[in-house]
N, CA, C and O atoms as a GROMACS GRO file, in nm:
protein
  456
    1MET      N    1   0.073  -0.101  -0.008
    1MET     CA    2  -0.042   0.034   0.018
    1MET      C    3   0.076   0.148  -0.009
    1MET      O    4   0.064   0.244  -0.084
    2LYS      N    5   0.200   0.110   0.075
    2LYS     CA    6   0.304   0.241   0.080
    2LYS      C    7   0.337   0.276  -0.074
    2LYS      O    8   0.302   0.384  -0.122
    3LEU      N    9   0.415   0.167  -0.159
    3LEU     CA   10   0.432   0.192  -0.243
    3LEU      C   11   0.343   0.201  -0.350
    3LEU      O   12   0.406   0.212  -0.456
    4ILE      N   13   0.246   0.200  -0.363
    4ILE     CA   14   0.125   0.253  -0.448
    4ILE      C   15   0.122   0.397  -0.405
    4ILE      O   16   0.148   0.487  -0.484
    5ALA      N   17   0.090   0.419  -0.277
    5ALA     CA   18   0.136   0.542  -0.251
    5ALA      C   19   0.190   0.624  -0.264
    5ALA      O   20   0.134   0.734  -0.253
    6LYS      N   21   0.288   0.617  -0.285
    6LYS     CA   22   0.424   0.708  -0.296
    6LYS      C   23   0.425   0.681  -0.477
    6LYS      O   24   0.473   0.770  -0.547
    7TRP      N   25   0.382   0.581  -0.528
    7TRP     CA   26   0.416   0.593  -0.639
    7TRP      C   27   0.308   0.725  -0.723
    7TRP      O   28   0.339   0.812  -0.805
    8LEU      N   29   0.175   0.692  -0.661
    8LEU     CA   30   0.082   0.779  -0.734
    8LEU      C   31   0.102   0.954  -0.703
    8LEU      O   32   0.046   1.046  -0.762
    9LEU      N   33   0.203   0.964  -0.587
    9LEU     CA   34   0.268   1.111  -0.537
    9LEU      C   35   0.348   1.132  -0.632
    9LEU      O   36   0.351   1.243  -0.686
   10ALA      N   37   0.436   1.019  -0.676
   10ALA     CA   38   0.560   1.076  -0.740
   10ALA      C   39   0.501   1.114  -0.921
   10ALA      O   40   0.569   1.176  -1.003
   11ALA      N   41   0.379   1.065  -0.942
   11ALA     CA   42   0.312   1.096  -1.069
   11ALA      C   43   0.271   1.210  -1.020
   11ALA      O   44   0.326   1.293  -1.091
   12CYS      N   45   0.200   1.272  -0.932
   12CYS     CA   46   0.108   1.419  -0.901
   12CYS      C   47   0.216   1.492  -0.877
   12CYS      O   48   0.193   1.612  -0.886
   13ALA      N   49   0.371   1.453  -0.838
   13ALA     CA   50   0.505   1.538  -0.887
   13ALA      C   51   0.532   1.597  -0.968
   13ALA      O   52   0.564   1.715  -0.979
   14LEU      N   53   0.516   1.481  -1.068
   14LEU     CA   54   0.608   1.536  -1.190
   14LEU      C   55   0.450   1.606  -1.284
   14LEU      O   56   0.469   1.684  -1.378
   15LEU      N   57   0.354   1.580  -1.258
   15LEU     CA   58   0.219   1.647  -1.295
   15LEU      C   59   0.249   1.814  -1.249
   15LEU      O   60   0.245   1.913  -1.322
   16LEU      N   61   0.278   1.806  -1.117
   16LEU     CA   62   0.331   1.950  -1.058
   16LEU      C   63   0.439   2.020  -1.104
   16LEU      O   64   0.428   2.143  -1.105
   17VAL      N   65   0.564   1.959  -1.149
   17VAL     CA   66   0.677   1.980  -1.204
   17VAL      C   67   0.637   2.037  -1.320
   17VAL      O   68   0.660   2.157  -1.334
   18ALA      N   69   0.569   1.965  -1.424
   18ALA     CA   70   0.531   2.007  -1.594
   18ALA      C   71   0.451   2.154  -1.561
   18ALA      O   72   0.460   2.255  -1.632
   19TYR      N   73   0.356   2.139  -1.416
   19TYR     CA   74   0.251   2.250  -1.468
   19TYR      C   75   0.337   2.386  -1.414
   19TYR      O   76   0.310   2.497  -1.461
   20LEU      N   77   0.430   2.372  -1.323
   20LEU     CA   78   0.519   2.487  -1.255
   20LEU      C   79   0.630   2.548  -1.352
   20LEU      O   80   0.660   2.668  -1.347
   21TYR      N   81   0.688   2.455  -1.441
   21TYR     CA   82   0.824   2.476  -1.477
   21TYR      C   83   0.756   2.421  -1.658
   21TYR      O   84   0.720   2.307  -1.687
   22PRO      N   85   0.755   2.571  -1.771
   22PRO     CA   86   0.737   2.514  -1.886
   22PRO      C   87   0.825   2.428  -1.956
   22PRO      O   88   0.783   2.400  -2.068
   23GLY      N   89   0.951   2.367  -1.921
   23GLY     CA   90   1.062   2.290  -1.954
   23GLY      C   91   1.037   2.165  -1.940
   23GLY      O   92   1.101   2.073  -1.990
   24VAL      N   93   0.941   2.156  -1.872
   24VAL     CA   94   0.892   1.992  -1.872
   24VAL      C   95   0.763   1.964  -1.885
   24VAL      O   96   0.669   2.016  -1.825
   25GLN      N   97   0.758   1.854  -1.989
   25GLN     CA   98   0.557   1.844  -2.047
   25GLN      C   99   0.552   1.714  -1.987
   25GLN      O  100   0.643   1.638  -1.954
   26ILE      N  101   0.386   1.698  -1.976
   26ILE     CA  102   0.362   1.560  -1.963
   26ILE      C  103   0.255   1.594  -2.007
   26ILE      O  104   0.184   1.695  -2.001
   27GLN      N  105   0.246   1.426  -2.084
   27GLN     CA  106   0.105   1.436  -2.163
   27GLN      C  107  -0.051   1.405  -2.082
   27GLN      O  108  -0.156   1.461  -2.113
   28SER      N  109  -0.038   1.327  -1.998
   28SER     CA  110  -0.132   1.295  -1.935
   28SER      C  111  -0.123   1.213  -1.793
   28SER      O  112  -0.008   1.170  -1.793
   29PHE      N  113  -0.186   1.171  -1.675
   29PHE     CA  114  -0.176   1.110  -1.584
   29PHE      C  115  -0.135   0.992  -1.620
   29PHE      O  116  -0.056   0.945  -1.538
   30THR      N  117  -0.158   0.922  -1.711
   30THR     CA  118  -0.083   0.745  -1.744
   30THR      C  119   0.047   0.783  -1.766
   30THR      O  120   0.134   0.724  -1.702
   31ALA      N  121   0.090   0.896  -1.867
   31ALA     CA  122   0.245   0.911  -1.876
   31ALA      C  123   0.319   0.958  -1.753
   31ALA      O  124   0.442   0.967  -1.747
   32ALA      N  125   0.251   0.981  -1.674
   32ALA     CA  126   0.308   1.087  -1.578
   32ALA      C  127   0.339   0.948  -1.459
   32ALA      O  128   0.443   0.936  -1.394
   33LEU      N  129   0.225   0.857  -1.455
   33LEU     CA  130   0.303   0.731  -1.397
   33LEU      C  131   0.355   0.615  -1.422
   33LEU      O  132   0.390   0.523  -1.347
   34ILE      N  133   0.358   0.633  -1.580
   34ILE     CA  134   0.483   0.573  -1.631
   34ILE      C  135   0.620   0.647  -1.596
   34ILE      O  136   0.721   0.580  -1.578
   35ALA      N  137   0.622   0.766  -1.588
   35ALA     CA  138   0.721   0.831  -1.596
   35ALA      C  139   0.800   0.802  -1.457
   35ALA      O  140   0.918   0.767  -1.446
   36ALA      N  141   0.708   0.823  -1.357
   36ALA     CA  142   0.756   0.805  -1.206
   36ALA      C  143   0.804   0.661  -1.190
   36ALA      O  144   0.879   0.645  -1.093
   37ALA      N  145   0.784   0.572  -1.250
   37ALA     CA  146   0.773   0.430  -1.238
   37ALA      C  147   0.946   0.424  -1.298
   37ALA      O  148   1.040   0.393  -1.225
   38VAL      N  149   0.961   0.465  -1.457
   38VAL     CA  150   1.102   0.476  -1.462
   38VAL      C  151   1.217   0.571  -1.424
   38VAL      O  152   1.336   0.540  -1.422
   39ILE      N  153   1.167   0.692  -1.394
   39ILE     CA  154   1.253   0.721  -1.302
   39ILE      C  155   1.309   0.686  -1.162
   39ILE      O  156   1.421   0.712  -1.117
   40GLY      N  157   1.187   0.610  -1.094
   40GLY     CA  158   1.199   0.520  -0.964
   40GLY      C  159   1.309   0.418  -1.006
   40GLY      O  160   1.396   0.399  -0.920
   41LEU      N  161   1.322   0.345  -1.131
   41LEU     CA  162   1.367   0.241  -1.156
   41LEU      C  163   1.514   0.302  -1.175
   41LEU      O  164   1.619   0.254  -1.131
   42PHE      N  165   1.498   0.418  -1.250
   42PHE     CA  166   1.673   0.450  -1.317
   42PHE      C  167   1.734   0.484  -1.182
   42PHE      O  168   1.849   0.444  -1.164
   43ASN      N  169   1.657   0.570  -1.057
   43ASN     CA  170   1.677   0.612  -0.943
   43ASN      C  171   1.764   0.474  -0.837
   43ASN      O  172   1.856   0.488  -0.757
   44VAL      N  173   1.685   0.341  -0.879
   44VAL     CA  174   1.731   0.208  -0.780
   44VAL      C  175   1.844   0.148  -0.866
   44VAL      O  176   1.945   0.107  -0.809
   45VAL      N  177   1.832   0.140  -1.001
   45VAL     CA  178   1.942   0.074  -1.074
   45VAL      C  179   2.043   0.162  -1.078
   45VAL      O  180   2.143   0.151  -1.008
   46LEU      N  181   2.015   0.289  -1.190
   46LEU     CA  182   2.126   0.345  -1.261
   46LEU      C  183   2.189   0.424  -1.150
   46LEU      O  184   2.311   0.428  -1.154
   47ARG      N  185   2.134   0.483  -1.057
   47ARG     CA  186   2.208   0.606  -0.984
   47ARG      C  187   2.337   0.534  -0.885
   47ARG      O  188   2.457   0.560  -0.895
   48PRO      N  189   2.278   0.445  -0.798
   48PRO     CA  190   2.416   0.399  -0.736
   48PRO      C  191   2.537   0.395  -0.802
   48PRO      O  192   2.639   0.456  -0.771
   49LEU      N  193   2.520   0.314  -0.899
   49LEU     CA  194   2.660   0.268  -1.043
   49LEU      C  195   2.698   0.360  -1.056
   49LEU      O  196   2.819   0.365  -1.037
   50LEU      N  197   2.630   0.494  -1.096
   50LEU     CA  198   2.656   0.656  -1.169
   50LEU      C  199   2.767   0.693  -1.054
   50LEU      O  200   2.887   0.707  -1.078
   51VAL      N  201   2.699   0.708  -0.910
   51VAL     CA  202   2.745   0.783  -0.806
   51VAL      C  203   2.884   0.730  -0.762
   51VAL      O  204   2.962   0.803  -0.701
   52ILE      N  205   2.919   0.571  -0.801
   52ILE     CA  206   3.032   0.489  -0.791
   52ILE      C  207   3.147   0.519  -0.902
   52ILE      O  208   3.267   0.542  -0.884
   53LEU      N  209   3.091   0.512  -0.992
   53LEU     CA  210   3.170   0.565  -1.108
   53LEU      C  211   3.250   0.722  -1.128
   53LEU      O  212   3.349   0.764  -1.188
   54THR      N  213   3.161   0.769  -1.054
   54THR     CA  214   3.172   0.939  -1.078
   54THR      C  215   3.222   0.981  -0.950
   54THR      O  216   3.233   1.102  -0.934
   55LEU      N  217   3.260   0.890  -0.839
   55LEU     CA  218   3.310   0.944  -0.700
   55LEU      C  219   3.422   1.042  -0.714
   55LEU      O  220   3.411   1.139  -0.640
   56PRO      N  221   3.513   1.040  -0.783
   56PRO     CA  222   3.627   1.141  -0.755
   56PRO      C  223   3.566   1.286  -0.835
   56PRO      O  224   3.596   1.395  -0.786
   57VAL      N  225   3.515   1.282  -0.907
   57VAL     CA  226   3.454   1.417  -0.963
   57VAL      C  227   3.331   1.446  -0.850
   57VAL      O  228   3.306   1.566  -0.846
   58THR      N  229   3.275   1.393  -0.788
   58THR     CA  230   3.173   1.404  -0.666
   58THR      C  231   3.248   1.490  -0.545
   58THR      O  232   3.219   1.595  -0.487
   59VAL      N  233   3.336   1.412  -0.536
   59VAL     CA  234   3.426   1.453  -0.396
   59VAL      C  235   3.488   1.593  -0.443
   59VAL      O  236   3.466   1.700  -0.388
   60ILE      N  237   3.568   1.574  -0.551
   60ILE     CA  238   3.609   1.695  -0.607
   60ILE      C  239   3.544   1.838  -0.619
   60ILE      O  240   3.589   1.946  -0.583
   61THR      N  241   3.419   1.806  -0.683
   61THR     CA  242   3.289   1.933  -0.658
   61THR      C  243   3.227   1.945  -0.503
   61THR      O  244   3.171   2.045  -0.458
   62LEU      N  245   3.244   1.861  -0.456
   62LEU     CA  246   3.193   1.856  -0.298
   62LEU      C  247   3.044   1.820  -0.307
   62LEU      O  248   2.946   1.884  -0.268
   63GLY      N  249   3.051   1.713  -0.363
   63GLY     CA  250   2.886   1.664  -0.392
   63GLY      C  251   2.802   1.739  -0.509
   63GLY      O  252   2.709   1.678  -0.561
   64LEU      N  253   2.832   1.858  -0.546
   64LEU     CA  254   2.770   1.886  -0.627
   64LEU      C  255   2.719   1.860  -0.751
   64LEU      O  256   2.637   1.929  -0.811
   65PHE      N  257   2.790   1.714  -0.806
   65PHE     CA  258   2.782   1.677  -0.954
   65PHE      C  259   2.664   1.542  -0.920
   65PHE      O  260   2.619   1.466  -1.006
   66LEU      N  261   2.634   1.541  -0.787
   66LEU     CA  262   2.500   1.493  -0.833
   66LEU      C  263   2.382   1.517  -0.825
   66LEU      O  264   2.286   1.441  -0.806
   67PHE      N  265   2.389   1.665  -0.844
   67PHE     CA  266   2.268   1.711  -0.941
   67PHE      C  267   2.264   1.698  -1.056
   67PHE      O  268   2.160   1.699  -1.122
   68VAL      N  269   2.421   1.678  -1.116
   68VAL     CA  270   2.393   1.676  -1.263
   68VAL      C  271   2.364   1.511  -1.289
   68VAL      O  272   2.282   1.474  -1.372
   69ILE      N  273   2.414   1.453  -1.236
   69ILE     CA  274   2.371   1.271  -1.220
   69ILE      C  275   2.194   1.269  -1.227
   69ILE      O  276   2.126   1.228  -1.321
   70ASN      N  277   2.148   1.323  -1.104
   70ASN     CA  278   1.982   1.331  -1.091
   70ASN      C  279   1.959   1.401  -1.237
   70ASN      O  280   1.882   1.333  -1.305
   71ALA      N  281   2.001   1.510  -1.298
   71ALA     CA  282   1.960   1.597  -1.402
   71ALA      C  283   1.953   1.456  -1.524
   71ALA      O  284   1.840   1.423  -1.558
   72LEU      N  285   2.047   1.395  -1.571
   72LEU     CA  286   2.093   1.333  -1.635
   72LEU      C  287   1.992   1.164  -1.650
   72LEU      O  288   1.977   1.086  -1.744
   73LEU      N  289   1.947   1.167  -1.521
   73LEU     CA  290   1.847   1.028  -1.564
   73LEU      C  291   1.740   1.085  -1.554
   73LEU      O  292   1.651   1.046  -1.630
   74PHE      N  293   1.712   1.184  -1.471
   74PHE     CA  294   1.577   1.280  -1.550
   74PHE      C  295   1.568   1.288  -1.696
   74PHE      O  296   1.469   1.241  -1.752
   75TRP      N  297   1.661   1.343  -1.760
   75TRP     CA  298   1.660   1.355  -1.876
   75TRP      C  299   1.621   1.248  -1.953
   75TRP      O  300   1.538   1.247  -2.044
   76ALA      N  301   1.719   1.115  -1.887
   76ALA     CA  302   1.735   0.983  -2.023
   76ALA      C  303   1.564   0.915  -1.993
   76ALA      O  304   1.500   0.838  -2.066
   77ALA      N  305   1.524   0.974  -1.863
   77ALA     CA  306   1.395   0.880  -1.874
   77ALA      C  307   1.308   0.964  -1.932
   77ALA      O  308   1.205   0.901  -1.957
   78ALA      N  309   1.301   1.097  -1.972
   78ALA     CA  310   1.215   1.163  -2.049
   78ALA      C  311   1.265   1.103  -2.186
   78ALA      O  312   1.174   1.063  -2.259
   79SER      N  313   1.356   1.095  -2.220
   79SER     CA  314   1.406   1.056  -2.369
   79SER      C  315   1.366   0.943  -2.402
   79SER      O  316   1.349   0.908  -2.519
   80LEU      N  317   1.347   0.873  -2.303
   80LEU     CA  318   1.270   0.701  -2.341
   80LEU      C  319   1.126   0.696  -2.386
   80LEU      O  320   1.075   0.615  -2.464
   81MET      N  321   1.062   0.810  -2.317
   81MET     CA  322   0.907   0.795  -2.325
   81MET      C  323   0.855   0.885  -2.399
   81MET      O  324   0.916   0.992  -2.402
   82SER      N  325   0.744   0.874  -2.470
   82SER     CA  326   0.691   0.974  -2.572
   82SER      C  327   0.566   1.061  -2.510
   82SER      O  328   0.494   1.135  -2.579
   83GLY      N  329   0.551   1.037  -2.359
   83GLY     CA  330   0.428   1.119  -2.296
   83GLY      C  331   0.531   1.216  -2.215
   83GLY      O  332   0.480   1.316  -2.164
   84PHE      N  333   0.643   1.201  -2.201
   84PHE     CA  334   0.728   1.292  -2.102
   84PHE      C  335   0.866   1.322  -2.188
   84PHE      O  336   0.952   1.255  -2.246
   85GLY      N  337   0.830   1.504  -2.157
   85GLY     CA  338   0.932   1.552  -2.228
   85GLY      C  339   1.021   1.691  -2.187
   85GLY      O  340   0.979   1.805  -2.167
   86VAL      N  341   1.150   1.643  -2.182
   86VAL     CA  342   1.245   1.750  -2.146
   86VAL      C  343   1.292   1.847  -2.213
   86VAL      O  344   1.353   1.803  -2.311
   87ASN      N  345   1.293   1.993  -2.206
   87ASN     CA  346   1.354   2.063  -2.313
   87ASN      C  347   1.511   2.118  -2.328
   87ASN      O  348   1.552   2.228  -2.366
   88GLY      N  349   1.600   1.972  -2.273
   88GLY     CA  350   1.739   2.000  -2.302
   88GLY      C  351   1.770   2.002  -2.128
   88GLY      O  352   1.696   2.011  -2.030
   89PHE      N  353   1.922   1.987  -2.149
   89PHE     CA  354   2.007   1.938  -2.004
   89PHE      C  355   1.952   2.023  -1.843
   89PHE      O  356   1.926   1.978  -1.732
   90TRP      N  357   1.951   2.192  -1.911
   90TRP     CA  358   1.907   2.296  -1.791
   90TRP      C  359   1.774   2.285  -1.732
   90TRP      O  360   1.734   2.332  -1.626
   91ALA      N  361   1.702   2.203  -1.835
   91ALA     CA  362   1.545   2.230  -1.827
   91ALA      C  363   1.520   2.087  -1.707
   91ALA      O  364   1.449   2.086  -1.607
   92ALA      N  365   1.616   1.965  -1.769
   92ALA     CA  366   1.663   1.854  -1.677
   92ALA      C  367   1.681   1.868  -1.550
   92ALA      O  368   1.606   1.825  -1.462
   93MET      N  369   1.803   1.942  -1.533
   93MET     CA  370   1.852   2.030  -1.408
   93MET      C  371   1.724   2.095  -1.342
   93MET      O  372   1.657   2.025  -1.266
   94LEU      N  373   1.697   2.186  -1.359
   94LEU     CA  374   1.578   2.248  -1.288
   94LEU      C  375   1.442   2.166  -1.270
   94LEU      O  376   1.369   2.177  -1.171
   95GLY      N  377   1.417   2.082  -1.378
   95GLY     CA  378   1.289   1.988  -1.352
   95GLY      C  379   1.341   1.910  -1.209
   95GLY      O  380   1.285   1.925  -1.100
   96SER      N  381   1.464   1.820  -1.234
   96SER     CA  382   1.504   1.759  -1.153
   96SER      C  383   1.530   1.798  -0.988
   96SER      O  384   1.525   1.722  -0.891
   97LEU      N  385   1.557   1.926  -0.992
   97LEU     CA  386   1.567   2.002  -0.853
   97LEU      C  387   1.424   1.993  -0.799
   97LEU      O  388   1.410   1.927  -0.696
   98ILE      N  389   1.294   2.061  -0.865
   98ILE     CA  390   1.181   2.064  -0.867
   98ILE      C  391   1.113   1.937  -0.814
   98ILE      O  392   1.034   1.947  -0.720
   99TYR      N  393   1.140   1.819  -0.870
   99TYR     CA  394   1.079   1.706  -0.884
   99TYR      C  395   1.188   1.621  -0.740
   99TYR      O  396   1.161   1.510  -0.693
  100SER      N  397   1.295   1.700  -0.702
  100SER     CA  398   1.338   1.614  -0.581
  100SER      C  399   1.270   1.674  -0.442
  100SER      O  400   1.216   1.618  -0.346
  101ALA      N  401   1.293   1.795  -0.469
  101ALA     CA  402   1.199   1.886  -0.334
  101ALA      C  403   1.064   1.831  -0.325
  101ALA      O  404   1.022   1.772  -0.225
  102LEU      N  405   1.004   1.849  -0.418
  102LEU     CA  406   0.859   1.761  -0.402
  102LEU      C  407   0.860   1.621  -0.336
  102LEU      O  408   0.790   1.586  -0.241
  103MET      N  409   0.947   1.550  -0.398
  103MET     CA  410   0.978   1.395  -0.342
  103MET      C  411   1.019   1.428  -0.179
  103MET      O  412   0.945   1.377  -0.094
  104LEU      N  413   1.083   1.474  -0.154
  104LEU     CA  414   1.081   1.477   0.009
  104LEU      C  415   0.975   1.551   0.079
  104LEU      O  416   0.977   1.554   0.202
  105VAL      N  417   0.880   1.612   0.010
  105VAL     CA  418   0.743   1.649   0.100
  105VAL      C  419   0.650   1.532   0.066
  105VAL      O  420   0.550   1.518   0.137
  106VAL      N  421   0.674   1.442  -0.043
  106VAL     CA  422   0.591   1.297  -0.047
  106VAL      C  423   0.642   1.215   0.026
  106VAL      O  424   0.582   1.138   0.100
  107ASP      N  425   0.798   1.228   0.005
  107ASP     CA  426   0.832   1.095   0.164
  107ASP      C  427   0.828   1.126   0.306
  107ASP      O  428   0.844   1.030   0.380
  108ALA      N  429   0.809   1.259   0.368
  108ALA     CA  430   0.770   1.302   0.457
  108ALA      C  431   0.632   1.261   0.486
  108ALA      O  432   0.590   1.220   0.594
  109ALA      N  433   0.571   1.275   0.384
  109ALA     CA  434   0.372   1.275   0.392
  109ALA      C  435   0.362   1.104   0.420
  109ALA      O  436   0.323   1.046   0.520
  110VAL      N  437   0.401   1.062   0.320
  110VAL     CA  438   0.403   0.876   0.348
  110VAL      C  439   0.462   0.841   0.452
  110VAL      O  440   0.404   0.740   0.494
  111LYS      N  441   0.554   0.873   0.527
  111LYS     CA  442   0.604   0.828   0.637
  111LYS      C  443   0.507   0.863   0.724
  111LYS      O  444   0.499   0.777   0.812
  112SER      N  445   0.427   0.955   0.739
  112SER     CA  446   0.366   1.020   0.855
  112SER      C  447   0.235   0.964   0.851
  112SER      O  448   0.179   0.949   0.960
  113VAL      N  449   0.165   0.923   0.728
  113VAL     CA  450   0.066   0.852   0.689
  113VAL      C  451   0.057   0.677   0.736
  113VAL      O  452  -0.023   0.609   0.800
  114PHE      N  453   0.172   0.655   0.674
  114PHE     CA  454   0.177   0.486   0.714
  114PHE      C  455   0.269   0.481   0.785
  114PHE      O  456   0.304   0.374   0.834
   0.00000   0.00000   0.00000
């Protein structure tokens, strides 16, 4: 139940990102659901690998390179789907920052309810 609630709220967060920032487009709620699943899958599978591979750069930049990794994963998810679009790297950067901030709120809400 907790996973389904977090998935639905992540899709709503993606829709809110698209509403707040014109650099990110989502066609429908179904596309947002699929995009949330793809982003979540990328964060579970690819993100740890990328963090380990780019550890020297991350240390040199004092962790700021993690923002680049998040943006690249956000952009990659958008490039794989037809109903989810991002207008370039900087749009992916800002979109991923907004999405990450919203997901902090979602995580707190899910933890308090469940």
